[in-house]
Short mmCIF file of C-alpha atoms in Angstrom, two decimals:
data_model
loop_
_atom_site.label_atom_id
_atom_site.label_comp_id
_atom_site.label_asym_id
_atom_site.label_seq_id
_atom_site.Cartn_x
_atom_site.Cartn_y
_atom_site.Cartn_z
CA UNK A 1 136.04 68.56 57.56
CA UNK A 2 135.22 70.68 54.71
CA UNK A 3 132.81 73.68 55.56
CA UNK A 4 129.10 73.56 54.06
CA UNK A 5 128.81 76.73 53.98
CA UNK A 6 131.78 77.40 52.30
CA UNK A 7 130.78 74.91 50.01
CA UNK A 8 127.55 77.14 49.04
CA UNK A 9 129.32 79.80 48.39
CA UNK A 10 131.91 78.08 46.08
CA UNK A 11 128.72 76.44 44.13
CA UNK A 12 127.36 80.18 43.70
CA UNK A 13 130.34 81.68 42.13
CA UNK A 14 130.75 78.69 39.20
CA UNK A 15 127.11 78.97 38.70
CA UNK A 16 127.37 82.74 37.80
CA UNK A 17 130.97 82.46 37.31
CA UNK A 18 131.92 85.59 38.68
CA UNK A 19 132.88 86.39 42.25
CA UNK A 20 131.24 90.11 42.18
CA UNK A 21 127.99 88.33 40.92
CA UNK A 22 127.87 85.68 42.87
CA UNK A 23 128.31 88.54 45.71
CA UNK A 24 125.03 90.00 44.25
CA UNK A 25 123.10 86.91 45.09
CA UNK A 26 124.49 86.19 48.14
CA UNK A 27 123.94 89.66 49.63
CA UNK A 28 127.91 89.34 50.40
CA UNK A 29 130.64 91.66 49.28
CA UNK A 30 133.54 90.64 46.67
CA UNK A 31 136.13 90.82 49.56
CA UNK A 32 133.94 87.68 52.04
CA UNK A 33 133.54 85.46 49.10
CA UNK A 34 137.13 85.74 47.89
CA UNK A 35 137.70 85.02 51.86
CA UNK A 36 135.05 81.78 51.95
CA UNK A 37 136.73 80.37 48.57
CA UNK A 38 140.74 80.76 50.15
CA UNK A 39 139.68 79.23 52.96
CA UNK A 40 137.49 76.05 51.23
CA UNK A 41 140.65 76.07 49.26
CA UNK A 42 143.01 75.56 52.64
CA UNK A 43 141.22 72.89 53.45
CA UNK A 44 140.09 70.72 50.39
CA UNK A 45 144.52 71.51 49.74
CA UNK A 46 143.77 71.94 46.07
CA UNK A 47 142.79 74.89 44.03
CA UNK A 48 138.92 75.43 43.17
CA UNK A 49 139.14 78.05 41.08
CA UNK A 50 141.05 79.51 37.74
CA UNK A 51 141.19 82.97 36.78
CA UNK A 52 139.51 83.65 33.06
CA UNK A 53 139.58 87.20 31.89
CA UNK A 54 137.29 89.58 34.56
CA UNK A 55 135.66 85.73 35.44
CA UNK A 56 136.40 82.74 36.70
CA UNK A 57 136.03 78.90 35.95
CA UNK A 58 136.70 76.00 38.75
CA UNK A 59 139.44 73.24 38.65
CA UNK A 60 138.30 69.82 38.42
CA UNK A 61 138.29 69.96 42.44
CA UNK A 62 136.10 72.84 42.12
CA UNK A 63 133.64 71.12 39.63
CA UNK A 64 133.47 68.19 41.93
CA UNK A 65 133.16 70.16 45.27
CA UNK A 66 130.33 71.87 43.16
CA UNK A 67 128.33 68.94 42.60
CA UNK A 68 129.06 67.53 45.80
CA UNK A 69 127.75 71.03 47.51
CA UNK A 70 124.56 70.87 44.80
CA UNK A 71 123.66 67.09 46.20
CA UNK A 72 124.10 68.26 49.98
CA UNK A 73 121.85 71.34 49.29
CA UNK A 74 119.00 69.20 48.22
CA UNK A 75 119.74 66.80 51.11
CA UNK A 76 119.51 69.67 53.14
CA UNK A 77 115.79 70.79 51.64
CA UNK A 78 114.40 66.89 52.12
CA UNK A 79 115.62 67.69 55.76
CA UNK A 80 113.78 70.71 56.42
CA UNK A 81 110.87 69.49 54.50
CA UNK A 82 111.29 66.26 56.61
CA UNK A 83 111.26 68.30 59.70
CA UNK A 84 108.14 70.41 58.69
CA UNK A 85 106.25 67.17 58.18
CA UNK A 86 107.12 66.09 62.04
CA UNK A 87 106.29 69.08 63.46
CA UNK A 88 103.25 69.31 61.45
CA UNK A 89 102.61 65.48 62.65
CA UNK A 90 102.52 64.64 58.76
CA UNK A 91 105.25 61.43 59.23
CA UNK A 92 106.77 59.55 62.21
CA UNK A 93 105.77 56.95 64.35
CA UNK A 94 103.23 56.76 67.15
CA UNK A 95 103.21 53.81 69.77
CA UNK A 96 99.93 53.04 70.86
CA UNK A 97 98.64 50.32 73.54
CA UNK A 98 95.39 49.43 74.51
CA UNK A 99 93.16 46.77 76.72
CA UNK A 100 90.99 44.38 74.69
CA UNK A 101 87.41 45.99 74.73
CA UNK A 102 88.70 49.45 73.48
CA UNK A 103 90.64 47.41 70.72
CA UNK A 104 87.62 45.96 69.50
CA UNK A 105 85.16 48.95 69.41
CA UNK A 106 87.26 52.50 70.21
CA UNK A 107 90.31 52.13 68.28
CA UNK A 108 89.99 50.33 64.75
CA UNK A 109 88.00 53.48 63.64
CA UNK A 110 89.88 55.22 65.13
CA UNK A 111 92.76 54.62 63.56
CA UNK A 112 90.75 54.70 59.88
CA UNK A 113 90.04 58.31 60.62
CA UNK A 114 93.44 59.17 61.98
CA UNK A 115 94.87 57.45 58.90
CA UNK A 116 92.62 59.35 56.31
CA UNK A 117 94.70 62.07 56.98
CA UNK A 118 98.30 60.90 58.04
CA UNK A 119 98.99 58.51 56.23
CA UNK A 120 102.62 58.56 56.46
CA UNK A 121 102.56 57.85 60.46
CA UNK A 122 103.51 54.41 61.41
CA UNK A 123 100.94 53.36 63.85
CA UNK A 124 102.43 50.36 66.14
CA UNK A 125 99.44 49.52 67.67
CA UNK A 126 99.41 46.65 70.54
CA UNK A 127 96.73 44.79 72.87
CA UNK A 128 98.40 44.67 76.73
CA UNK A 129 95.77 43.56 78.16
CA UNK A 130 96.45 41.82 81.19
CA UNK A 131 98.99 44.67 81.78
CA UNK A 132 97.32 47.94 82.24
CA UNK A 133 98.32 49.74 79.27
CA UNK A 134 99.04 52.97 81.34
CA UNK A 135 101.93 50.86 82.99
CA UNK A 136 103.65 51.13 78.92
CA UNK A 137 103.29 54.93 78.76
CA UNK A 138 104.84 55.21 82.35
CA UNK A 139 108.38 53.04 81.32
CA UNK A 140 108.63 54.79 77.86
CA UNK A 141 107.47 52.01 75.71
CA UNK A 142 104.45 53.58 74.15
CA UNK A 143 103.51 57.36 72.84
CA UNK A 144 99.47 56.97 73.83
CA UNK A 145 97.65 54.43 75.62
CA UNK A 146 93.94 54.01 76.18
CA UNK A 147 93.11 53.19 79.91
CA UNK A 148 90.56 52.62 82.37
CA UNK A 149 90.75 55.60 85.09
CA UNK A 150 88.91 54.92 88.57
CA UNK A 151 88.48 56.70 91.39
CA UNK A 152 90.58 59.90 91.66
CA UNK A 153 94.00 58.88 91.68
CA UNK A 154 96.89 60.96 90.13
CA UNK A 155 98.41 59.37 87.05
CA UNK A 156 102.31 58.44 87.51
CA UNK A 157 104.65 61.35 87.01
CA UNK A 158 105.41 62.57 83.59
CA UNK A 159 102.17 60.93 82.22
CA UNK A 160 98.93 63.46 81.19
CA UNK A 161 95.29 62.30 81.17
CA UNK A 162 93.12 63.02 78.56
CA UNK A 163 88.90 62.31 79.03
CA UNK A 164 87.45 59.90 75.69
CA UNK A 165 84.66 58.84 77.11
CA UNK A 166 82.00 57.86 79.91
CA UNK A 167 81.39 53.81 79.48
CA UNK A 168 78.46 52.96 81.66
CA UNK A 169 77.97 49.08 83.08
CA UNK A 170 74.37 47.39 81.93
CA UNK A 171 73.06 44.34 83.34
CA UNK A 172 73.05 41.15 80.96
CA UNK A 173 70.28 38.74 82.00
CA UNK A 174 68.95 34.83 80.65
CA UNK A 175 66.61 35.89 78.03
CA UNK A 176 63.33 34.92 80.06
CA UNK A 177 64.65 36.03 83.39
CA UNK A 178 61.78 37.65 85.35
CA UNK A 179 63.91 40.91 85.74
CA UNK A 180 63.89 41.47 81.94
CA UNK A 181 59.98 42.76 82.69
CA UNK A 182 62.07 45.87 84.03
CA UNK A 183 63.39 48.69 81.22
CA UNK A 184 65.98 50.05 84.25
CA UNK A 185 67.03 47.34 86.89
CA UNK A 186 68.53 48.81 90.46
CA UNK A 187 71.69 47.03 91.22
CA UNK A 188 70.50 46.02 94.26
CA UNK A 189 67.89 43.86 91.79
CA UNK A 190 70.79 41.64 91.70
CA UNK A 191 72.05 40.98 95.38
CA UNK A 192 69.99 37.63 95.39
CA UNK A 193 71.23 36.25 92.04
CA UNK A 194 74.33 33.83 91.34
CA UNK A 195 76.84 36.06 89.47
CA UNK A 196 79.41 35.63 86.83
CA UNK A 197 82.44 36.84 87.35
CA UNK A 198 83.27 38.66 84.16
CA UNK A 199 86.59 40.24 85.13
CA UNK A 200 88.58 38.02 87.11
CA UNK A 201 92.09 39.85 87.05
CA UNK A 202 92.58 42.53 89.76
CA UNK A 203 92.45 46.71 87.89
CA UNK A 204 89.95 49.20 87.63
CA UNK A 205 87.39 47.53 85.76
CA UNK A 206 86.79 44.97 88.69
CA UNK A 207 87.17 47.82 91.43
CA UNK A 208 84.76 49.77 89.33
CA UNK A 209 82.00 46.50 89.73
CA UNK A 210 83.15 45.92 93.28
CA UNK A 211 82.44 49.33 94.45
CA UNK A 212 79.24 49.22 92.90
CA UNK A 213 77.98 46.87 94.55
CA UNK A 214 79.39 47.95 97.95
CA UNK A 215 77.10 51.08 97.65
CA UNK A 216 74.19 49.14 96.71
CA UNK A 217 74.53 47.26 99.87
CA UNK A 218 75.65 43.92 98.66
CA UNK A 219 78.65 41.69 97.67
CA UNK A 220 78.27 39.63 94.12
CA UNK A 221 77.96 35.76 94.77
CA UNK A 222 80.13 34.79 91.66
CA UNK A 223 79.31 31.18 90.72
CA UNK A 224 81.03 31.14 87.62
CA UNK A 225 84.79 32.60 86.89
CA UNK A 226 84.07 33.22 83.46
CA UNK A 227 87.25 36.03 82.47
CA UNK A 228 85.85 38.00 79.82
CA UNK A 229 83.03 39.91 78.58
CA UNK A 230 81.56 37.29 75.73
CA UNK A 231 82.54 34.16 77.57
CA UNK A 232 80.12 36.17 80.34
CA UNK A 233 77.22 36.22 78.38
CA UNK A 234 77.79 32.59 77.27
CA UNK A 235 77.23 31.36 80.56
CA UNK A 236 74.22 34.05 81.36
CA UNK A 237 72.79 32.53 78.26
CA UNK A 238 73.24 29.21 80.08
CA UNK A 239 71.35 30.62 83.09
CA UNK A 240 73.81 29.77 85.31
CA UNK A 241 73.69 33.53 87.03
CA UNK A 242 73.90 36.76 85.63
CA UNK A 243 76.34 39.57 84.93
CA UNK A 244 77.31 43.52 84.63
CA UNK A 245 79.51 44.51 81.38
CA UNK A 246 80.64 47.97 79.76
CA UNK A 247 78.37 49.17 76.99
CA UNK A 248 81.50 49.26 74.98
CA UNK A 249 82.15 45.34 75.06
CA UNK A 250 78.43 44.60 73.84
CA UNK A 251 79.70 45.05 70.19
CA UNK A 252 78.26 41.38 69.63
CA UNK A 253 75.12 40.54 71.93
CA UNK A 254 74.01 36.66 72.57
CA UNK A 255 70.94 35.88 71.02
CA UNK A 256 70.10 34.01 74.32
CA UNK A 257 70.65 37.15 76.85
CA UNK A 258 68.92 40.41 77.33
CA UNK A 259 70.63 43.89 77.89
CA UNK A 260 69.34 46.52 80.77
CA UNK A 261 69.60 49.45 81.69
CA UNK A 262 71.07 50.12 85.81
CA UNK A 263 70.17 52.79 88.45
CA UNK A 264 71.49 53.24 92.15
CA UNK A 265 74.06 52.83 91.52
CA UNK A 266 75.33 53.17 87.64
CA UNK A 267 78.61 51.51 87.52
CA UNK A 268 80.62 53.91 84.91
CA UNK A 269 84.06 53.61 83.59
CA UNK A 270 86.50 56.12 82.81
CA UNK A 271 88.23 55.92 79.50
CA UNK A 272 91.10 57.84 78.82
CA UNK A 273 94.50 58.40 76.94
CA UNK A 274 97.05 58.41 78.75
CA UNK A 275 100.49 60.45 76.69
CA UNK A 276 103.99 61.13 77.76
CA UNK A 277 104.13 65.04 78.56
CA UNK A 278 106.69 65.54 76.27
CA UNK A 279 104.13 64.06 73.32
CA UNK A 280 101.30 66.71 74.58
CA UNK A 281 100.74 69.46 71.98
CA UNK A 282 102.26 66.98 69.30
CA UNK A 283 99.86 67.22 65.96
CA UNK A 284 100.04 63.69 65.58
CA UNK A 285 98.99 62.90 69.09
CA UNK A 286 96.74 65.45 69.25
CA UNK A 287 95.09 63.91 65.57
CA UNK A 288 95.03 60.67 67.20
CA UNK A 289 93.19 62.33 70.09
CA UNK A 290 90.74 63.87 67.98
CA UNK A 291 89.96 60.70 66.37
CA UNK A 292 89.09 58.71 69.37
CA UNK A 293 86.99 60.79 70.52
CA UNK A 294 84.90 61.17 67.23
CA UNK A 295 85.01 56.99 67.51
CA UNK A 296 83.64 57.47 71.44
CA UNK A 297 80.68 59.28 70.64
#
């Protein structure tokens, strides 16, 4: 394989068309480029260069190494220029996965700020929701995920935590309800009432209700199955019991259901990205980063 190098140093010597100059530029002597050029010459098996009074001119193999050697050195700039954009997180590709309330409110402008100034990363941004998005960061599938942290277990090995945001759990009532007279409700307000189940599949968010209720001294009598957070407030609306959601899913409230305030406990979920180690420090993660929590506040 012909040497690159080599290559160079051929290209410098027809474009000053002396070997003592083209020394000069290189910060070579005479003697190492006459070496480079015998030895390109071994191995392209053709003479480069002609001998023309105290200069020199190339062959027709050394014109055409030349331009070959001109197109690889500008290959070889887009490459480092290339590589300064990734490590300056100006270009590449980010995998991101997220659960369906932080879709709706957390990311979208989160990604319009990220994207105001990195334009050329690919986002691939995907709901997992039933999976715990956590679970895609763990096999290798995604670069960032935003997750639900309770209690104070240690993330899987080889994924780091990052704090968003604090997402506290309100109580949605039947407009009219009698508890509505009440600005901040105690969760134990609601031992006596039929409850809708809002979050059916087993995860954090659940445990997160669950244990709530544990410390207030009660169990939920769920009456309704209902899934997710707007189906919920359909069916509080309906007065068939009432509810707990994040404050983060209330991006669209029912006209027929009021929103409080809850005390003794206040159910809270974690929010958090979760990121490959070897992505920490990355600019474009750490962009990304910035942005959602500029979107959390």
């Amino acid at each position: 394989m012909l040497d690159v190098r080599r290559m160079q140093v051929l290209r410098a010597v027809v474009a000053t068309g002396s070997i003592t100059a083209a020394a000069v530029n290189l910060g070579y002597t005479p003697s190492a480029v006459s070496q480079q050029v015998t030895a390109l010459e071994k191995q392209a098996g053709l003479p480069l260069l002609d001998r023309v009074g105290r200069g020199v001119r190339p062959t027709v193999a050394g014109r055409m190494l030349t331009e070959h050697a001109a197109h690889i050195a500008d290959r070889l700039v887009e490459a480092e220029s290339a590589l300064a954009d990734l490590r300056a997180g100006r270009t590449g590709r980010l995998r991101v996965r997220y659960f369906a309330t932080a879709g709706a409110a957390l990311v979208p402008p989160a990604v319009a700020l990220f994207r105001a100034s990195h334009a050329d990363v690919r986002l691939d941004l995907k709901l997992t929701e039933p999976v715990d998005p956590m679970v895609e960061v763990e096999a290798g599938r995604a670069d960032v995920a935003i997750v639900v942290h309770h209690g104070d277990s240690e993330p899987p090995r080889g994924v780091h935590l990052v704090h968003l945001m604090d997402d506290p759990y309100l109580a949605v009532l039947r407009r009219g309800h009698e508890l509505t007279r009440k600005r901040v409700i105690d969760l134990a307000d609601l031992a006596e009432e039929p409850w809708v189940d809002a979050v059916m599949s087993p995860g954090p968010c659940r445990d997160i209700v669950l244990d709530a209720c544990a410390g207030a001294g009660f169990a939920p009598n769920v009456v309704v199955e209902a899934d997710d957070y707007p189906t919920a407030q359909g069916f509080v609306a309906a007065g068939l019991g009432v509810t707990i959601v994040p404050k983060l899913s209330l991006g669209v409230i029912h006209p027929g259901v009021v929103i409080r305030k809850l005390r003794h406990p206040e159910p809270t979920r974690t929010i958090c990205a979760a990121i490959r180690e070897d992505g920490v420090g990355s600019p474009a993660v750490t962009s990304l980063l910035d942005a959602l929590k500029a979107s959390s506040r």
